[in-house]
XYZ file of C-alpha atoms in Angstrom:
705
model
C 28.377 -7.363 -53.637
C 25.884 -8.651 -55.994
C 28.580 -11.572 -57.122
C 28.208 -13.056 -53.351
C 24.458 -12.954 -53.839
C 24.424 -15.300 -56.757
C 27.724 -17.781 -55.153
C 25.434 -20.083 -53.295
C 24.533 -20.835 -56.973
C 27.205 -19.852 -59.420
C 28.612 -23.118 -59.690
C 25.609 -25.588 -59.426
C 24.276 -26.661 -62.950
C 21.763 -25.501 -64.282
C 18.136 -27.313 -64.457
C 16.134 -27.812 -67.491
C 13.020 -24.409 -67.658
C 9.844 -25.678 -67.269
C 7.363 -23.218 -67.564
C 5.791 -22.149 -64.334
C 1.825 -21.963 -63.923
C 0.325 -18.872 -63.811
C -2.450 -19.945 -61.548
C -1.756 -20.334 -57.910
C -2.866 -23.741 -56.239
C -4.415 -22.270 -52.862
C -6.489 -24.986 -50.593
C -6.898 -22.730 -47.871
C -8.611 -19.381 -46.881
C -6.600 -17.752 -44.428
C -5.819 -14.321 -43.750
C -2.452 -12.846 -44.704
C -2.080 -11.543 -41.381
C -2.830 -15.212 -39.809
C -0.098 -16.158 -37.324
C 0.033 -19.488 -39.619
C 4.002 -19.973 -39.642
C 3.925 -20.384 -43.803
C 1.385 -18.196 -44.083
C 3.375 -14.189 -44.988
C 1.862 -10.991 -43.788
C 2.621 -9.301 -40.056
C 1.282 -12.687 -38.014
C 3.959 -14.905 -39.546
C 6.787 -13.522 -37.200
C 4.501 -13.449 -34.600
C 2.930 -16.988 -34.535
C 6.737 -18.109 -34.784
C 6.989 -16.382 -31.669
C 4.263 -18.869 -30.585
C 5.164 -22.106 -31.892
C 8.767 -21.611 -30.346
C 6.766 -20.423 -27.181
C 4.926 -23.380 -26.877
C 7.350 -26.293 -27.716
C 9.368 -24.782 -25.285
C 6.523 -24.504 -22.177
C 5.750 -27.926 -22.881
C 9.596 -29.525 -22.752
C 9.317 -27.632 -19.201
C 6.430 -29.229 -18.273
C 7.765 -33.030 -19.103
C 10.861 -32.632 -17.606
C 9.500 -30.617 -14.612
C 6.694 -32.135 -14.692
C 7.017 -35.228 -11.687
C 8.937 -33.042 -9.514
C 6.261 -30.356 -9.198
C 4.224 -33.309 -8.067
C 1.976 -31.939 -11.692
C 2.008 -36.236 -12.901
C -1.149 -38.135 -13.154
C -1.783 -41.240 -10.120
C -3.213 -44.594 -11.200
C -2.930 -46.408 -13.981
C -1.566 -44.993 -17.614
C -2.993 -44.907 -21.159
C -0.842 -45.195 -23.998
C -1.977 -42.530 -26.286
C -1.172 -42.356 -30.161
C -1.011 -39.362 -31.895
C -2.036 -39.445 -35.361
C -1.598 -36.748 -37.640
C -5.175 -35.450 -39.367
C -5.465 -32.768 -42.338
C -7.150 -29.882 -41.228
C -8.125 -26.969 -44.304
C -8.778 -24.419 -40.797
C -5.970 -23.855 -38.583
C -5.903 -20.897 -37.420
C -5.857 -20.096 -33.930
C -8.169 -18.238 -31.935
C -5.317 -15.800 -30.808
C -4.334 -15.389 -33.947
C -2.999 -11.938 -35.340
C -5.706 -11.412 -38.078
C -7.965 -8.848 -37.801
C -10.707 -10.825 -39.183
C -10.180 -13.368 -36.305
C -11.805 -12.874 -32.681
C -9.508 -13.167 -30.070
C -6.409 -10.987 -28.311
C -4.080 -11.141 -31.572
C -6.646 -9.011 -33.410
C -5.102 -5.570 -32.199
C -1.431 -7.327 -32.424
C -2.068 -7.592 -35.901
C -3.706 -4.381 -36.617
C -0.861 -2.640 -35.026
C 1.780 -4.863 -36.479
C -0.118 -3.923 -40.130
C 0.450 -0.047 -39.308
C 4.286 0.032 -38.052
C 5.123 -2.256 -41.488
C 3.280 0.263 -43.737
C 4.893 3.029 -41.846
C 8.416 1.445 -41.752
C 8.182 0.918 -45.319
C 7.064 4.051 -46.582
C 10.584 5.392 -44.273
C 12.696 2.663 -45.962
C 11.645 4.327 -49.913
C 11.869 7.704 -49.234
C 15.170 7.050 -47.172
C 16.433 4.998 -50.304
C 15.121 7.095 -52.918
C 17.430 9.804 -51.241
C 20.456 7.432 -51.732
C 20.366 6.748 -55.211
C 18.885 2.960 -53.975
C 16.099 0.939 -55.830
C 15.202 -0.809 -58.586
C 14.433 2.611 -60.492
C 17.676 3.642 -60.285
C 19.153 0.558 -61.630
C 16.860 1.122 -64.812
C 18.047 4.495 -65.336
C 22.501 3.057 -65.376
C 20.347 0.220 -67.832
C 18.495 2.741 -70.065
C 21.465 5.259 -70.243
C 23.996 2.158 -70.927
C 22.035 1.256 -73.519
C 21.270 4.859 -74.989
C 17.418 4.405 -74.948
C 16.070 7.503 -75.996
C 12.503 8.941 -75.445
C 8.954 8.874 -77.719
C 6.812 11.133 -76.901
C 3.257 10.198 -76.649
C -0.065 11.502 -75.590
C -1.375 9.573 -72.437
C -4.805 9.184 -71.007
C -5.171 12.850 -70.013
C -4.099 14.271 -72.548
C -0.358 14.267 -71.138
C 2.561 14.340 -73.101
C 4.487 11.769 -71.714
C 7.380 9.401 -73.187
C 8.352 5.825 -73.276
C 11.853 4.916 -73.515
C 13.294 3.407 -77.061
C 15.917 1.575 -77.899
C 17.798 0.647 -81.477
C 17.949 -3.319 -80.831
C 20.180 -3.412 -84.283
C 23.172 -1.823 -81.845
C 24.884 -4.587 -80.017
C 26.578 -4.212 -76.391
C 30.788 -3.353 -76.805
C 32.830 -5.943 -74.492
C 33.073 -2.888 -71.456
C 29.079 -2.337 -71.568
C 28.237 -6.213 -71.432
C 30.306 -6.345 -68.265
C 28.841 -3.386 -66.868
C 25.660 -4.829 -68.079
C 25.771 -8.152 -66.226
C 26.191 -5.972 -63.268
C 23.297 -3.789 -63.459
C 21.018 -6.582 -64.186
C 22.351 -8.575 -60.934
C 21.646 -6.022 -59.151
C 18.078 -5.995 -60.302
C 17.550 -9.318 -59.484
C 18.623 -8.639 -55.873
C 15.699 -5.876 -55.674
C 13.789 -9.104 -56.469
C 14.641 -10.854 -54.223
C 13.511 -7.867 -51.884
C 11.891 -7.944 -47.726
C 9.529 -5.180 -49.306
C 6.715 -6.031 -51.141
C 6.769 -3.101 -52.950
C 10.483 -2.660 -54.016
C 9.898 -6.963 -54.422
C 7.180 -5.880 -57.226
C 9.508 -2.750 -58.847
C 11.809 -4.542 -59.454
C 10.353 -7.649 -60.801
C 7.944 -5.266 -63.321
C 11.365 -3.466 -64.782
C 12.901 -6.681 -65.365
C 10.145 -7.566 -66.874
C 9.920 -4.758 -69.082
C 13.559 -5.187 -69.888
C 13.681 -8.253 -70.878
C 10.345 -7.773 -73.605
C 11.732 -4.202 -75.011
C 15.933 -5.117 -75.626
C 16.668 -8.605 -76.302
C 20.137 -8.382 -75.237
C 19.110 -7.278 -71.740
C 17.107 -10.613 -72.131
C 19.979 -12.233 -73.370
C 21.850 -11.170 -70.209
C 19.398 -11.746 -67.883
C 18.665 -15.374 -69.592
C 22.760 -16.623 -68.957
C 22.573 -14.934 -65.053
C 19.731 -16.023 -64.119
C 19.055 -19.777 -62.421
C 15.235 -20.772 -62.668
C 13.916 -21.349 -59.270
C 16.084 -17.933 -58.139
C 13.061 -15.799 -58.505
C 10.058 -18.569 -57.661
C 8.762 -17.127 -54.432
C 8.706 -17.749 -51.304
C 5.266 -16.258 -50.321
C 2.224 -16.892 -51.386
C 0.627 -13.366 -52.849
C -0.958 -13.305 -55.400
C 0.406 -10.128 -56.702
C 4.041 -11.494 -56.081
C 3.182 -14.743 -57.631
C 2.061 -12.871 -61.012
C 4.804 -11.176 -61.433
C 7.711 -13.153 -60.399
C 5.964 -15.716 -63.263
C 5.834 -12.751 -66.062
C 9.312 -12.135 -64.935
C 10.611 -16.149 -65.323
C 8.833 -16.290 -68.963
C 9.498 -13.644 -70.828
C 13.783 -14.290 -69.925
C 13.390 -18.018 -70.410
C 10.945 -18.075 -73.384
C 13.124 -17.841 -75.593
C 10.991 -20.000 -78.744
C 8.034 -16.973 -78.418
C 11.098 -14.533 -78.799
C 13.112 -16.236 -81.421
C 9.493 -16.374 -83.609
C 8.943 -12.708 -83.159
C 12.742 -12.490 -84.201
C 12.740 -14.353 -87.724
C 9.269 -14.132 -89.356
C 6.335 -13.367 -87.852
C 4.444 -12.804 -91.319
C 5.636 -16.826 -92.130
C 2.114 -18.977 -92.038
C 3.623 -21.492 -89.637
C 4.725 -18.717 -87.379
C 1.152 -17.394 -87.183
C -0.142 -20.774 -86.331
C 2.318 -20.970 -83.356
C 2.087 -17.134 -81.647
C -1.907 -17.379 -82.049
C -1.507 -20.965 -80.022
C 0.420 -18.616 -77.785
C -1.847 -16.087 -77.389
C -4.697 -18.620 -76.396
C -2.403 -19.983 -73.647
C -2.798 -18.052 -70.576
C 0.848 -18.480 -68.960
C 2.624 -16.942 -71.935
C -0.085 -14.503 -73.483
C 0.849 -11.783 -71.987
C 3.975 -11.798 -73.294
C 2.899 -12.137 -77.581
C 1.014 -9.242 -76.355
C 3.832 -6.787 -74.691
C 6.040 -7.898 -77.941
C 3.485 -6.537 -79.860
C 3.148 -2.927 -77.899
C 7.446 -3.379 -79.302
C 6.275 -4.298 -82.259
C 4.075 -1.067 -82.894
C 6.644 1.244 -81.054
C 9.691 0.473 -83.332
C 7.278 0.560 -86.587
C 6.711 4.601 -86.327
C 2.723 4.393 -85.480
C 2.684 1.863 -88.854
C -0.018 -1.195 -87.432
C 1.583 -4.214 -88.239
C 0.320 -7.676 -87.474
C -3.622 -6.874 -87.776
C -4.053 -10.859 -88.129
C -2.715 -10.730 -84.751
C -4.153 -8.157 -83.436
C -7.317 -9.301 -84.230
C -7.017 -12.595 -83.001
C -5.964 -11.247 -79.552
C -9.633 -9.158 -79.089
C -11.111 -12.645 -79.622
C -8.822 -13.837 -77.079
C -9.998 -11.420 -75.016
C -13.516 -11.939 -75.398
C -13.797 -16.126 -75.182
C -10.778 -15.778 -71.969
C -11.017 -12.230 -70.401
C -9.400 -13.852 -67.357
C -6.080 -14.388 -69.196
C -5.838 -10.575 -70.812
C -3.607 -8.137 -69.706
C -5.879 -5.031 -69.618
C -3.058 -2.672 -69.934
C -2.178 -4.067 -73.428
C -5.282 -3.886 -74.673
C -5.815 -0.778 -73.773
C -2.824 0.490 -75.401
C -3.802 -2.147 -78.468
C -7.225 -0.087 -78.843
C -5.581 4.057 -78.687
C -3.122 2.627 -81.302
C -5.471 0.833 -83.128
C -7.715 3.941 -83.245
C -5.597 6.759 -84.319
C -4.090 4.447 -87.053
C -6.975 2.018 -88.244
C -10.502 3.723 -86.497
C -12.715 1.129 -88.332
C -11.070 -1.708 -86.280
C -12.779 -0.148 -83.145
C -15.889 -0.334 -84.841
C -15.773 -3.598 -86.404
C -15.253 -4.743 -83.166
C -17.950 -2.577 -81.685
C -19.764 -5.192 -80.128
C -17.151 -7.562 -78.615
C -15.669 -4.833 -76.968
C -18.920 -4.571 -75.263
C -18.889 -7.736 -74.045
C -15.373 -6.830 -72.550
C -16.869 -3.811 -71.199
C -19.483 -5.389 -69.128
C -17.409 -8.687 -68.018
C -14.699 -6.816 -66.346
C -15.213 -3.581 -64.281
C -11.736 -2.026 -64.585
C -11.921 -2.000 -68.566
C -11.603 1.231 -70.234
C -10.748 2.800 -73.671
C -9.008 5.331 -73.828
C -9.891 8.904 -74.082
C -9.480 9.674 -77.537
C -11.717 6.474 -78.812
C -14.099 5.801 -75.563
C -17.067 6.442 -77.869
C -18.053 3.009 -75.814
C -18.091 4.288 -72.632
C -18.641 8.389 -73.205
C -21.260 9.332 -70.378
C -24.168 11.332 -71.792
C -23.681 15.426 -70.298
C -25.282 16.324 -66.685
C -29.095 17.149 -67.538
C -28.670 19.833 -64.954
C -26.049 21.528 -67.467
C -27.038 21.019 -70.647
C -23.510 20.791 -71.722
C -23.697 19.075 -75.078
C -19.995 20.136 -76.460
C -18.471 17.553 -76.115
C -21.139 15.328 -77.215
C -21.407 17.238 -80.921
C -18.244 16.820 -81.234
C -17.317 13.449 -80.883
C -20.645 12.640 -82.881
C -19.656 11.173 -85.867
C -17.340 8.850 -84.108
C -20.091 7.250 -81.840
C -22.800 6.716 -85.001
C -19.965 5.442 -86.292
C -19.781 2.779 -83.651
C -23.184 2.477 -83.147
C -23.836 1.250 -86.843
C -21.234 -1.235 -86.721
C -22.046 -2.083 -83.052
C -25.866 -2.956 -84.161
C -25.075 -3.414 -87.893
C -27.705 -1.327 -88.287
C -28.052 2.652 -89.467
C -31.922 2.882 -89.389
C -32.787 4.678 -86.076
C -35.807 2.343 -85.261
C -33.750 -0.810 -85.661
C -31.313 0.524 -83.450
C -32.858 1.099 -80.775
C -34.495 -2.224 -81.134
C -31.657 -3.735 -80.752
C -30.661 -1.853 -77.658
C -33.410 -2.839 -76.311
C -33.617 -6.780 -76.358
C -29.538 -6.381 -75.202
C -29.654 -8.620 -71.826
C -30.133 -6.902 -68.095
C -26.501 -6.588 -67.447
C -25.336 -5.178 -70.841
C -28.400 -2.655 -70.438
C -27.511 -1.759 -67.074
C -24.018 -1.225 -68.164
C -24.744 1.129 -71.348
C -27.423 3.572 -68.946
C -24.568 5.606 -68.051
C -23.613 6.123 -71.849
C -24.818 8.176 -75.178
C -25.740 3.900 -75.637
C -28.437 4.201 -73.087
C -30.222 7.266 -73.708
C -32.332 7.128 -76.497
C -32.782 10.464 -77.024
C -29.233 11.464 -77.592
C -29.162 9.114 -80.295
C -31.625 10.549 -82.131
C -29.786 13.688 -81.255
C -26.185 13.063 -82.384
C -27.406 11.282 -86.197
C -29.274 14.510 -86.477
C -26.379 16.501 -85.127
C -23.974 14.102 -87.699
C -26.315 15.623 -91.110
C -26.638 18.927 -89.683
C -24.981 20.148 -93.334
C -26.574 17.682 -95.346
C -30.341 17.168 -95.628
C -32.051 15.124 -97.938
C -34.990 16.156 -99.897
C -38.427 15.355 -98.560
C -38.624 12.913 -101.647
C -35.344 11.472 -100.700
C -35.344 7.877 -99.839
C -34.038 9.150 -96.400
C -35.635 11.783 -93.598
C -34.904 13.294 -89.948
C -38.979 12.080 -88.907
C -38.060 9.105 -86.902
C -35.241 10.723 -85.216
C -37.443 13.814 -84.442
C -40.356 11.596 -82.728
C -37.790 10.054 -80.324
C -36.977 13.420 -79.183
C -40.896 14.600 -79.493
C -42.035 11.460 -77.480
C -40.113 11.601 -74.578
C -40.447 15.661 -74.401
C -44.023 14.554 -74.180
C -43.984 11.650 -71.859
C -41.004 10.885 -70.520
C -39.720 11.958 -66.645
C -38.693 15.416 -65.477
C -34.934 14.477 -66.513
C -36.191 13.339 -69.947
C -38.447 15.927 -70.247
C -35.654 18.450 -69.967
C -32.971 17.008 -72.117
C -35.461 16.462 -75.268
C -36.810 20.137 -74.716
C -33.040 21.319 -75.248
C -31.933 18.555 -77.800
C -35.114 19.639 -79.746
C -34.733 23.504 -79.515
C -30.472 22.734 -80.796
C -32.548 20.701 -83.735
C -34.778 22.944 -84.612
C -32.196 26.067 -84.348
C -30.070 24.253 -86.884
C -32.356 23.646 -89.870
C -35.870 25.420 -91.363
C -36.321 21.761 -92.181
C -36.053 20.405 -88.362
C -38.262 23.295 -87.676
C -40.832 22.238 -90.119
C -40.644 18.665 -89.746
C -41.323 19.194 -86.245
C -44.270 21.541 -87.097
C -45.641 19.095 -88.982
C -45.660 16.236 -85.768
C -46.818 19.082 -83.832
C -49.859 18.733 -85.410
C -50.351 14.974 -84.693
C -49.537 15.385 -80.833
C -50.661 18.999 -79.653
C -51.430 21.694 -82.059
C -50.356 24.333 -79.712
C -47.373 24.099 -78.860
C -44.474 27.141 -77.007
C -41.657 25.062 -79.054
C -42.148 26.782 -82.363
C -42.401 30.367 -80.846
C -39.910 32.102 -81.557
C -38.160 30.593 -83.689
C -35.039 29.240 -81.807
C -31.582 30.740 -82.914
C -30.043 31.620 -80.256
C -26.564 33.435 -79.500
C -25.318 31.068 -77.075
C -25.638 27.541 -79.546
C -25.039 29.520 -83.081
C -22.305 32.221 -83.922
C -23.749 33.856 -87.016
C -19.848 35.604 -88.466
C -19.514 36.986 -91.671
C -17.248 34.640 -93.690
C -15.755 34.364 -96.990
C -15.238 30.971 -98.667
C -12.897 31.098 -101.234
C -10.787 28.238 -103.179
C -6.992 29.659 -104.229
C -7.880 28.210 -107.618
C -9.978 29.830 -109.885
C -12.213 27.247 -112.798
C -13.992 29.097 -115.917
C -18.010 28.964 -115.335
C -19.641 30.116 -118.315
C -22.683 32.141 -117.381
C -24.133 34.559 -119.520
C -24.259 37.416 -117.527
C -28.016 39.880 -117.264
C -27.191 42.535 -118.706
C -23.898 42.621 -118.216
C -20.696 42.673 -120.266
C -18.737 40.126 -117.500
C -14.526 40.038 -118.556
C -12.282 36.990 -118.641
C -10.608 37.636 -115.251
C -13.474 39.145 -113.240
C -14.167 37.626 -110.138
C -16.954 36.601 -108.313
C -16.837 35.539 -104.304
C -19.753 34.513 -102.204
C -20.075 35.684 -98.905
C -21.892 33.860 -96.516
C -21.737 32.718 -92.320
C -21.032 29.417 -90.777
C -24.705 28.497 -90.883
C -25.842 30.188 -93.641
C -26.170 27.359 -95.557
C -25.716 23.784 -95.847
C -26.252 20.874 -99.210
C -29.233 19.304 -100.124
C -29.199 15.899 -101.274
C -30.865 14.686 -104.609
C -31.447 11.792 -106.059
C -32.243 12.839 -109.650
C -33.128 9.203 -111.059
C -35.841 9.127 -108.168
C -37.107 12.323 -109.425
C -35.872 15.891 -110.607
C -34.740 18.471 -108.858
C -37.642 21.419 -107.328
C -36.543 24.814 -105.890
C -39.638 25.542 -104.228
C -40.006 24.398 -100.830
C -36.056 25.380 -101.101
C -33.865 28.380 -101.283
C -31.472 27.540 -103.258
C -28.130 29.824 -103.284
C -27.974 31.359 -106.624
C -25.408 31.677 -109.145
C -26.859 33.766 -112.258
C -28.831 33.413 -115.448
C -28.847 31.620 -118.335
C -30.005 33.832 -121.625
C -33.393 32.629 -121.294
C -33.653 33.970 -117.208
C -33.776 30.577 -115.988
C -32.437 30.452 -112.523
C -28.947 28.792 -112.138
C -28.248 27.524 -108.510
C -25.156 26.253 -107.172
C -24.895 22.833 -107.354
C -21.473 19.712 -106.432
C -21.304 15.998 -106.935
C -18.333 13.335 -106.708
C -15.965 12.699 -109.081
C -16.034 9.280 -108.944
C -12.630 9.491 -109.494
C -10.664 11.455 -107.078
C -11.626 12.673 -102.961
C -12.873 15.727 -104.608
C -15.728 17.357 -105.401
C -16.960 19.127 -108.710
C -18.968 22.468 -108.612
C -21.260 22.990 -111.249
C -24.513 24.684 -111.478
C -28.334 22.995 -111.708
C -31.686 24.710 -112.719
C -35.120 24.148 -111.322
C -36.626 20.140 -112.742
C -33.482 18.968 -113.699
C -32.684 15.369 -112.710
C -28.526 15.244 -113.146
C -25.412 17.473 -113.958
C -22.759 17.395 -116.004
C -19.165 18.428 -116.066
C -15.728 17.922 -116.547
C -13.391 16.809 -114.241
C -9.822 17.436 -113.540
C -8.703 14.806 -116.289
C -10.618 16.310 -118.770
C -13.753 13.575 -118.541
C -17.145 14.925 -119.089
C -19.017 13.718 -116.008
C -22.488 13.499 -115.859
C -24.526 12.056 -112.482
C -27.948 12.224 -111.316
C -26.709 12.427 -107.720
C -25.794 15.471 -106.176
C -26.185 18.478 -104.087
C -27.719 21.819 -104.157
C -26.248 24.579 -101.787
C -29.417 26.209 -99.825
C -30.148 28.233 -97.280
C -30.546 26.549 -93.911
C -32.412 28.823 -92.452
C -35.811 31.208 -93.380
C -34.553 35.110 -94.312
C -37.080 36.063 -91.783
C -35.719 34.305 -88.806
C -31.989 35.489 -89.362
C -33.151 38.709 -89.713
C -32.562 41.832 -91.784
C -28.582 41.052 -92.667
C -26.414 44.557 -94.150
C -25.827 43.917 -98.122
C -23.554 45.978 -99.667
C -24.392 48.174 -102.651
C -22.339 46.031 -105.582
C -23.587 43.135 -104.193
C -24.924 40.384 -107.089
C -27.373 37.523 -106.914
C -28.414 38.022 -103.339
C -30.230 35.053 -101.891
C -31.644 35.958 -98.112
C -28.341 36.674 -96.284
C -26.024 35.055 -98.905
C -24.240 37.533 -101.820
C -21.756 37.677 -104.111
C -19.241 40.858 -104.409
C -17.420 41.065 -107.628
C -13.308 41.444 -107.057
C -9.816 41.814 -108.616
C -7.699 38.888 -108.978
C -4.789 40.408 -106.514
C -7.602 41.297 -103.829
C -8.706 37.437 -103.990
C -5.533 36.069 -104.021
C -4.653 37.765 -101.230
C -7.525 37.130 -98.666
C -8.097 33.562 -99.803
C -4.794 32.951 -97.924
C -5.229 35.148 -94.949
C -9.158 33.250 -95.086
C -8.049 29.728 -95.367
C -5.832 29.958 -92.417
C -8.968 31.326 -90.206
C -11.285 28.201 -91.919
C -8.893 25.955 -89.898
C -9.816 27.009 -86.409
C -13.486 25.317 -87.292
C -14.047 22.016 -87.595
C -16.979 22.717 -89.838
C -14.526 24.959 -92.343
C -15.653 23.164 -95.182
C -14.419 24.472 -98.376
C -17.802 25.379 -100.869
C -18.410 26.920 -104.400
C -16.325 30.297 -103.729
C -14.458 31.265 -106.828
C -16.609 31.767 -109.951
C -14.859 33.357 -113.266
C -17.205 34.336 -115.947
C -16.825 34.516 -118.906
C -16.663 37.051 -121.711
C -20.133 35.785 -124.095
C -21.466 36.545 -127.362
C -25.011 37.778 -126.639
C -26.842 35.660 -129.172
C -25.214 32.365 -127.267
C -27.422 30.113 -125.527
C -25.354 27.015 -123.815
C -27.378 23.743 -125.022
C -26.321 22.214 -121.550
C -24.554 24.461 -118.761
C -21.055 23.392 -118.792
C -17.914 23.630 -116.610
C -14.390 23.853 -118.581
C -13.071 22.837 -114.941
C -14.216 21.908 -111.450
C -13.193 23.493 -107.581
C -11.647 20.870 -105.706
C -12.561 21.000 -101.215
């Protein structure tokens, strides 16, 4: 049956391939339902009927006119007709629904009946195992496609067909494949528009995804077979993509050889800018990613594709660009950040453009002011802040807000419903990202700009802005004593009497205080002298704290030494002179781990020996301090055997066996929290002579996070 479809053109010599244009030349604006005989739509048949009846009626009048006395008396004038081009030839009785006349209601009736008929036909073909989907499924089974799982836009587990292209079909499979391809091409000539479009899309997908199937299509398809007879825009595009995907052998040959060569890169970059074949190169890129098992290939070409999308958005296949952004976020998130400004321009130019859920920082909608649910915003805070830094090219809040305020009106209107259009949320995101690390008041950074922005909207904004500002202010001062005192300082500049700080905002709905044990599986020896105690070599102290008990205070010792005044540093022990020693950590510089040691009041640097045995001294370090004032947290239950208590944080001496078992169980529970960060946890005390005073606090090893 399918051979008969091709019998008329089977022995006809093939014309040389000429790339079709993606642009559809249309000079008229006739509605698709008009009765013009050359316009597709339900009015076409009615128009043909009118033409036939009208011409027959004219012939009848010419023949019967003289007999019926319909001829004119008197001199006859010879009239010569000349053909004149007309742009608008719609008759007043056309069936177009937007034209007045008796044909309008008839056209609407045809529209309804035609749509209903298409639904019935599609259901029947599905029940009879007919249609392009069934043929494509047979091709997949013949080529041994496997399903590759991936997560969709809404987190749904989906799959895509993937085939091993290195396996060629056998002679028998090749014959069956030719029959199936002919059958699929037959559906490309269907009279039902939806079936025709589905078949064309499947042809394009198969031609791009499987070179063996593409060669089969190329061997049996004549160039003019898929040229549409009608002028629907979507039909024209689908036919164009199918023909180009099959016949553009040069692009497929370049791709199958060496894409990274200089000549191939130049030609493929030129093809990306060509509106007729740009989609094909983009789909081949997607296929390369799928075949590479999540390894991002051809990064330079993706960069070029984004540049083309910015310069010529009308030629981009947005499904491919969306999929590309999804791939890039998982494998190379800095690409999204580096191209943030370009992505923003794309999002503003194309209303339908949207990023996938996993990387929609630019399009992240801010929470409803009525519900004030900031959980999702906090979950994405670090991602949004990084995108904002790359978008503006700045890291300070004042510069970022100035940049956003000076954007053009169209861009600012687009950002109005996103986080980037809300200055209160921008300020809160910056504070939230630093919730576990606070810079000293004498350091180069401060949280005063962020709090000033939120306080300004709380005092001067509209009701919605005031409500949102109050919520984020309460969450901010409830997260750290440092933010509370910084806001108290700002309030003295505006309104000395405020209800924001009374009482301290440690709300149960915001913070969950649970005692947890932070431990490390490896034990390292910290040389400290016990305070009137004989510590044994294998004694172990475990630090007990809650998720919200402490944070890391960043110290820049080259600018000013660490001063414990104004802080509650977590006590680690004493030296023989009775000087207090506090937990500190610093980057190794050669490994991605923190190394732990201790620091005393007034010191500008810390020293430790890393895992390679190298002596490291640095003036940039962190000190573990309490996050809240002890009076705000309340009176915790402290065990009798607790040592070196600092507020609600204390140390407990445990046995080695208990330490090892409890470490395993606690490590699993720590993974459940996004904030789980292994801190200085297991400190070994070594027996020290009573007359020993260390010249410099030394750590024989480091605890890696």
